[in-house]
């Protein structure tokens, strides 16, 4: 906490305006300048003194402008363009500490306090080159592509949790309807992780930042080889790719309403509780774990209250898309299994129709039977929790 306070104080120290690139860089420590140097991939400059490094950066930052922007999405580009089109400064938008640090490390955006207001500024010699990018067809097309790449990747990981490299590339290409360059894609996604850390890239491939055990998710998915990944629409993934997205489906809203009606809390508090429940379910936790969490934040005055709440939890569990289930909700897998059991060859006689009708009556999955999701587990220990 103390470290963050010191960093925040440094971010928002008094700043002069208008600002030259030389003066802006001179505000930074040698270590901060080295961070910019590394981001720009400037070679043979690690041993330079501060003044010498500033000279090198003054020359390289304008030259590397397009290379930096070619990794960005529309959100970051809009911030930079907004500053440039407003004469070089704007009141600081609602970005968190890490996002501010990301912008500062580009060498393009500088933070400070001017006349009592926190502002973002761009050096005056960078205003024209940045503004000109707005009309660069290649820049606009690349930023549009990057934006879609990033949102699709976030959306896929929101619902699936973990994807290996082959799966991710295949799925993104399917939704983009075109082949993608692997290196360019990884560079864009990796850079976006520093501005909005919702994606993790490691030996397991790509995973959502909330996935604590990627290997376990992959193992559970592998156990369900017969289950395809849920076929989300492009729009569903783009919506899920928005930062902070939560899938507030009907069962989610019902539990929120139940909590506000039966417990002393407002909608915001109830939503925060249900969001935790939905996340636990999506992660593979059972009803017992969810109820245990709720017992720490709610007071139950009777067994009837617990039972009423449990009914809502089960409904939420049946309708929440899970990482283990490849983006399916449990009820969807049951419907798939029922459809499979009811599928038969066309009948030509009334007797055959009667047999088909009677088969519908026995489509019921016992709690000790294999789960229809294909995991190999008993139904009661898997989707029937």
Coordinates of C-alpha atoms in Angstrom, one line a residue:
X1 CA 0.0 0.0 0.0
X2 CA 2.8 2.4 0.9
X3 CA 4.6 1.6 -2.3
X4 CA 1.5 2.4 -4.4
X5 CA 1.1 5.7 -2.6
X6 CA 4.7 6.6 -3.5
X7 CA 4.1 5.6 -7.1
X8 CA 0.9 7.6 -7.3
X9 CA 2.6 10.6 -5.8
X10 CA 5.3 10.4 -8.5
X11 CA 2.7 9.8 -11.2
X12 CA 0.9 13.0 -10.3
X13 CA 3.7 15.5 -9.5
X14 CA 3.3 19.0 -10.8
X15 CA 3.9 19.3 -14.6
X16 CA 4.6 22.2 -16.9
X17 CA 2.5 22.7 -20.1
X18 CA 3.2 22.9 -23.0
X19 CA 5.8 20.1 -22.7
X20 CA 8.7 19.3 -25.0
X21 CA 9.8 15.7 -25.4
X22 CA 13.1 16.6 -23.9
X23 CA 11.6 18.1 -20.8
X24 CA 9.1 15.2 -20.5
X25 CA 11.9 12.6 -20.6
X26 CA 14.0 14.6 -18.2
X27 CA 11.2 14.1 -15.6
X28 CA 12.0 10.4 -15.5
X29 CA 14.7 8.5 -13.6
X30 CA 17.4 6.6 -15.5
X31 CA 15.5 3.3 -14.6
X32 CA 12.3 4.6 -16.1
X33 CA 14.1 5.8 -19.2
X34 CA 15.6 2.3 -19.5
X35 CA 12.1 0.8 -19.4
X36 CA 11.1 3.0 -22.4
X37 CA 14.3 2.0 -24.2
X38 CA 13.5 -1.7 -23.7
X39 CA 9.9 -1.3 -24.9
X40 CA 11.3 0.4 -28.1
X41 CA 13.8 -2.4 -28.4
X42 CA 16.7 0.0 -28.7
X43 CA 20.0 -1.9 -28.8
X44 CA 23.5 -1.0 -27.4
X45 CA 22.2 1.8 -25.2
X46 CA 22.1 0.1 -21.7
X47 CA 25.4 1.8 -20.6
X48 CA 24.4 5.3 -21.6
X49 CA 24.1 8.0 -18.9
X50 CA 20.8 9.7 -18.4
X51 CA 21.5 12.7 -20.6
X52 CA 22.8 10.5 -23.4
X53 CA 19.8 8.2 -23.1
X54 CA 17.4 11.1 -23.3
X55 CA 19.0 12.1 -26.6
X56 CA 18.6 8.6 -28.0
X57 CA 15.0 8.4 -26.9
X58 CA 14.2 11.9 -28.4
X59 CA 15.2 10.5 -31.8
X60 CA 13.7 7.0 -31.5
X61 CA 10.3 7.7 -29.9
X62 CA 8.9 9.6 -33.0
X63 CA 10.5 7.0 -35.3
X64 CA 8.8 4.1 -33.3
X65 CA 5.4 5.8 -33.1
X66 CA 3.7 3.5 -35.7
X67 CA 5.4 0.4 -34.3
X68 CA 4.0 1.1 -30.9
X69 CA 0.5 1.9 -32.2
X70 CA 0.4 -1.3 -34.3
X71 CA 0.2 -3.2 -31.1
X72 CA -2.8 -1.2 -29.7
X73 CA -6.5 -1.6 -29.7
X74 CA -9.1 1.1 -30.1
X75 CA -9.4 1.9 -26.4
X76 CA -5.7 2.9 -26.1
X77 CA -5.6 4.7 -29.4
X78 CA -8.6 6.8 -28.5
X79 CA -6.9 8.0 -25.3
X80 CA -3.8 9.0 -27.2
X81 CA -5.8 10.6 -30.1
X82 CA -8.0 12.5 -27.6
X83 CA -5.0 14.0 -25.9
X84 CA -3.4 15.1 -29.3
X85 CA -6.7 16.5 -30.6
X86 CA -7.2 18.6 -27.4
X87 CA -3.9 20.4 -27.8
X88 CA -1.8 18.0 -25.9
X89 CA -3.6 17.6 -22.6
X90 CA -6.8 16.2 -21.1
X91 CA -8.1 15.6 -17.6
X92 CA -7.0 12.2 -16.6
X93 CA -9.7 9.6 -17.5
X94 CA -10.7 6.8 -15.1
X95 CA -7.8 4.4 -15.6
X96 CA -6.2 2.3 -12.8
X97 CA -2.6 2.7 -11.7
X98 CA -1.3 -0.1 -14.0
X99 CA -3.0 1.4 -17.0
X100 CA -1.4 4.8 -16.3
X101 CA 2.0 3.2 -15.9
X102 CA 1.5 1.4 -19.2
X103 CA 0.9 4.7 -21.0
X104 CA 3.9 6.4 -19.2
X105 CA 6.2 3.6 -20.3
X106 CA 5.5 4.2 -24.0
X107 CA 7.3 7.5 -23.9
X108 CA 4.2 9.1 -25.6
X109 CA 2.0 10.0 -22.6
X110 CA 3.1 11.8 -19.5
X111 CA 1.1 12.2 -16.3
X112 CA 1.1 15.1 -13.8
X113 CA -0.9 17.7 -11.9
X114 CA -1.7 21.0 -13.6
X115 CA -3.6 23.8 -11.9
X116 CA -4.9 21.3 -9.3
X117 CA -6.1 18.8 -11.9
X118 CA -4.6 15.4 -12.8
X119 CA -3.8 15.5 -16.5
X120 CA -2.4 13.4 -19.3
X121 CA -0.1 15.2 -21.7
X122 CA 1.7 14.5 -25.0
X123 CA 4.9 16.4 -25.9
X124 CA 4.1 19.2 -28.4
X125 CA 6.4 17.8 -31.2
X126 CA 4.4 14.6 -31.1
X127 CA 0.9 16.2 -31.6
X128 CA 1.0 16.4 -35.4
X129 CA 2.3 12.9 -36.0
X130 CA -0.2 11.4 -33.6
X131 CA -3.2 13.3 -35.1
X132 CA -2.1 12.3 -38.6
X133 CA -2.5 8.6 -37.6
X134 CA -6.3 9.1 -37.5
X135 CA -6.3 9.3 -41.3
X136 CA -3.8 6.5 -41.9
X137 CA -5.8 3.7 -43.5
X138 CA -3.2 1.1 -42.6
X139 CA -3.2 2.2 -38.9
X140 CA -7.0 2.2 -38.7
X141 CA -7.2 -1.3 -40.2
X142 CA -4.6 -2.7 -37.9
X143 CA -6.2 -1.1 -34.8
X144 CA -9.6 -2.5 -35.8
X145 CA -8.1 -6.0 -36.3
X146 CA -6.2 -5.8 -32.9
X147 CA -9.4 -4.8 -31.1
X148 CA -11.2 -7.8 -32.5
X149 CA -8.3 -10.1 -31.7
X150 CA -8.2 -9.0 -28.1
X151 CA -11.9 -9.1 -27.5
X152 CA -12.3 -12.5 -29.1
X153 CA -9.4 -13.9 -27.0
X154 CA -10.8 -12.5 -23.8
X155 CA -14.3 -13.7 -24.7
X156 CA -13.1 -17.2 -25.5
X157 CA -11.1 -17.4 -22.3
X158 CA -14.0 -16.0 -20.2
X159 CA -16.1 -19.0 -21.2
X160 CA -13.6 -21.7 -21.8
X161 CA -11.0 -20.8 -19.2
X162 CA -8.0 -22.3 -20.9
X163 CA -7.1 -23.0 -24.6
X164 CA -3.9 -24.3 -26.0
X165 CA -2.1 -22.4 -28.7
X166 CA -3.6 -24.5 -31.5
X167 CA -7.1 -24.2 -30.2
X168 CA -6.8 -20.4 -29.7
X169 CA -5.4 -19.7 -33.2
X170 CA -8.0 -22.1 -34.8
X171 CA -10.9 -20.4 -33.1
X172 CA -9.8 -16.8 -33.6
X173 CA -9.2 -17.6 -37.3
X174 CA -12.7 -19.1 -37.5
X175 CA -14.3 -15.9 -36.1
X176 CA -12.1 -13.6 -38.1
X177 CA -12.8 -15.6 -41.3
X178 CA -9.1 -15.3 -42.3
X179 CA -5.7 -16.7 -41.5
X180 CA -3.7 -14.8 -38.8
X181 CA 0.0 -14.3 -38.4
X182 CA 0.9 -16.2 -35.2
X183 CA 3.8 -13.8 -34.1
X184 CA 1.7 -10.7 -34.8
X185 CA -1.2 -12.2 -32.8
X186 CA 0.9 -13.2 -29.8
X187 CA 2.7 -9.8 -29.8
X188 CA -0.7 -7.9 -29.8
X189 CA -2.2 -10.1 -27.0
X190 CA 1.0 -10.0 -24.9
X191 CA 1.1 -6.2 -25.1
X192 CA -2.6 -5.9 -24.2
X193 CA -1.9 -7.9 -21.0
X194 CA 0.1 -5.0 -19.6
X195 CA -2.8 -2.6 -20.1
X196 CA -5.7 -4.9 -19.2
X197 CA -4.4 -8.0 -17.4
X198 CA -7.2 -10.5 -18.1
X199 CA -5.2 -12.9 -20.1
X200 CA -2.3 -15.2 -19.2
X201 CA 0.1 -16.8 -21.6
X202 CA 2.3 -19.6 -20.3
X203 CA 3.3 -23.2 -21.0
X204 CA -0.3 -24.3 -20.8
X205 CA -1.2 -21.9 -23.6
X206 CA -3.7 -19.1 -23.1
X207 CA -5.8 -18.8 -19.9
X208 CA -8.1 -16.3 -18.1
X209 CA -6.4 -14.5 -15.3
X210 CA -9.0 -16.0 -12.9
X211 CA -8.1 -19.6 -13.7
X212 CA -5.9 -20.7 -10.8
X213 CA -5.2 -24.2 -12.0
X214 CA -4.9 -24.2 -15.9
X215 CA -3.7 -27.8 -15.9
X216 CA -6.8 -29.0 -14.0
X217 CA -9.1 -27.2 -16.4
X218 CA -7.3 -28.8 -19.4
X219 CA -7.5 -32.2 -17.7
X220 CA -11.3 -31.9 -17.1
X221 CA -11.8 -30.7 -20.7
X222 CA -9.8 -33.6 -22.0
X223 CA -12.0 -36.1 -20.0
X224 CA -14.9 -34.8 -22.1
X225 CA -13.5 -35.4 -25.5
X226 CA -16.9 -36.2 -26.9
X227 CA -18.2 -32.8 -25.9
X228 CA -17.5 -30.0 -28.4
X229 CA -16.7 -26.5 -27.2
X230 CA -19.9 -24.5 -27.0
X231 CA -20.5 -22.7 -30.3
X232 CA -20.7 -19.1 -29.2
X233 CA -21.7 -16.4 -31.7
X234 CA -19.1 -13.7 -32.6
X235 CA -21.3 -11.1 -30.8
X236 CA -21.4 -13.2 -27.6
X237 CA -17.6 -13.4 -27.5
X238 CA -17.1 -9.7 -28.3
X239 CA -19.4 -8.8 -25.5
X240 CA -17.6 -11.2 -23.1
X241 CA -14.4 -9.6 -24.3
X242 CA -15.2 -6.3 -22.7
X243 CA -13.2 -5.6 -19.6
X244 CA -15.0 -6.6 -16.4
X245 CA -17.8 -8.5 -18.3
X246 CA -20.1 -10.7 -16.1
X247 CA -22.6 -13.1 -17.7
X248 CA -25.7 -12.0 -15.7
X249 CA -28.2 -14.5 -17.1
X250 CA -31.7 -15.1 -15.9
X251 CA -30.8 -17.4 -13.0
X252 CA -28.1 -14.9 -11.9
X253 CA -30.7 -12.1 -11.8
X254 CA -33.1 -14.3 -9.9
X255 CA -30.6 -15.0 -7.2
X256 CA -29.8 -11.2 -7.0
X257 CA -33.5 -10.5 -6.6
X258 CA -33.9 -13.2 -4.0
X259 CA -31.1 -11.8 -1.9
X260 CA -32.4 -8.2 -2.0
X261 CA -35.9 -9.4 -1.1
X262 CA -34.9 -11.7 1.7
X263 CA -31.8 -10.1 3.2
X264 CA -31.0 -6.5 4.2
X265 CA -28.8 -5.5 1.2
X266 CA -29.0 -3.3 -1.9
X267 CA -28.7 -4.6 -5.4
X268 CA -25.0 -3.7 -5.7
X269 CA -24.1 -5.8 -2.7
X270 CA -26.3 -8.7 -3.8
X271 CA -24.8 -8.6 -7.3
X272 CA -21.3 -8.7 -5.8
X273 CA -22.2 -11.8 -3.8
X274 CA -23.8 -13.6 -6.8
X275 CA -20.8 -12.7 -9.0
X276 CA -18.6 -14.6 -6.5
X277 CA -21.0 -17.6 -6.6
X278 CA -21.1 -17.6 -10.4
X279 CA -17.3 -17.5 -10.5
X280 CA -17.0 -20.4 -8.0
X281 CA -19.4 -22.4 -10.1
X282 CA -17.7 -21.6 -13.4
X283 CA -14.4 -22.7 -11.7
X284 CA -15.9 -26.1 -10.9
X285 CA -16.9 -25.7 -7.3
X286 CA -19.9 -27.7 -6.0
X287 CA -23.1 -26.5 -4.2
X288 CA -21.5 -27.3 -0.9
X289 CA -18.6 -24.8 -1.4
X290 CA -21.0 -22.1 -2.7
X291 CA -23.3 -22.6 0.3
X292 CA -20.3 -22.4 2.6
X293 CA -19.2 -19.1 1.1
X294 CA -22.8 -17.7 1.5
X295 CA -22.9 -18.8 5.1
X296 CA -20.0 -16.4 5.8
X297 CA -21.8 -13.4 4.2
X298 CA -25.4 -14.2 5.1
X299 CA -27.3 -15.1 8.3
X300 CA -29.8 -18.0 8.0
X301 CA -32.7 -17.9 10.5
X302 CA -34.3 -21.2 9.6
X303 CA -33.9 -24.4 7.7
X304 CA -36.6 -23.2 5.3
X305 CA -34.4 -20.1 4.5
X306 CA -31.4 -22.4 3.7
X307 CA -33.6 -24.6 1.5
X308 CA -35.1 -21.6 -0.4
X309 CA -31.6 -20.3 -1.0
X310 CA -30.3 -23.7 -2.0
X311 CA -33.0 -24.0 -4.7
X312 CA -31.7 -20.7 -6.2
X313 CA -28.1 -21.9 -6.0
X314 CA -29.0 -25.2 -7.8
X315 CA -30.8 -23.2 -10.5
X316 CA -27.8 -20.9 -10.9
X317 CA -25.4 -23.9 -11.1
X318 CA -27.5 -25.6 -13.8
X319 CA -27.5 -22.5 -15.9
X320 CA -23.9 -21.2 -15.4
X321 CA -21.4 -21.9 -18.2
X322 CA -18.4 -23.8 -16.8
X323 CA -14.7 -24.0 -17.8
X324 CA -14.7 -27.8 -17.2
X325 CA -17.7 -28.2 -19.5
X326 CA -16.1 -26.3 -22.4
X327 CA -18.4 -23.4 -22.1
X328 CA -21.6 -25.4 -21.7
X329 CA -24.0 -25.0 -18.8
X330 CA -25.0 -28.4 -17.2
X331 CA -28.6 -28.2 -18.4
X332 CA -27.4 -28.0 -22.0
X333 CA -25.4 -31.2 -21.7
X334 CA -28.4 -32.9 -20.3
X335 CA -30.5 -31.7 -23.2
X336 CA -27.8 -33.0 -25.6
X337 CA -27.9 -36.4 -24.0
X338 CA -31.7 -36.5 -24.0
X339 CA -31.8 -35.7 -27.7
X340 CA -29.2 -38.4 -28.4
X341 CA -31.3 -41.0 -26.5
X342 CA -34.5 -39.9 -28.2
X343 CA -33.0 -40.1 -31.7
X344 CA -34.2 -43.1 -33.6
X345 CA -34.7 -44.3 -37.2
X346 CA -38.0 -43.1 -38.9
X347 CA -40.9 -45.3 -38.0
X348 CA -43.4 -46.6 -40.6
X349 CA -46.1 -48.1 -38.3
X350 CA -48.1 -47.0 -35.3
X351 CA -46.5 -49.8 -33.3
X352 CA -43.1 -48.4 -33.9
X353 CA -44.3 -44.9 -33.0
X354 CA -45.7 -46.3 -29.7
X355 CA -42.3 -47.8 -28.9
X356 CA -40.6 -44.5 -29.6
X357 CA -43.1 -42.8 -27.3
X358 CA -42.5 -45.2 -24.5
X359 CA -38.7 -44.7 -24.9
X360 CA -39.3 -41.0 -23.9
X361 CA -40.6 -42.1 -20.5
X362 CA -37.3 -43.7 -19.5
X363 CA -35.0 -40.9 -20.4
X364 CA -33.9 -40.1 -16.8
X365 CA -30.3 -40.0 -15.6
X366 CA -29.7 -41.7 -12.2
X367 CA -27.4 -40.0 -9.8
X368 CA -25.0 -43.0 -9.9
X369 CA -25.0 -43.3 -13.7
X370 CA -22.2 -41.9 -15.9
X371 CA -22.5 -38.2 -16.5
X372 CA -23.7 -37.4 -20.0
X373 CA -20.9 -34.8 -20.4
X374 CA -18.5 -37.6 -21.0
X375 CA -16.2 -37.0 -18.1
X376 CA -16.4 -40.6 -16.9
X377 CA -17.6 -39.4 -13.5
X378 CA -20.9 -40.3 -11.8
X379 CA -23.6 -37.8 -12.6
X380 CA -23.9 -36.9 -8.9
X381 CA -20.2 -36.0 -8.7
X382 CA -20.2 -34.0 -12.0
X383 CA -23.1 -32.0 -13.6
X384 CA -25.6 -33.3 -11.1
X385 CA -23.9 -31.7 -8.1

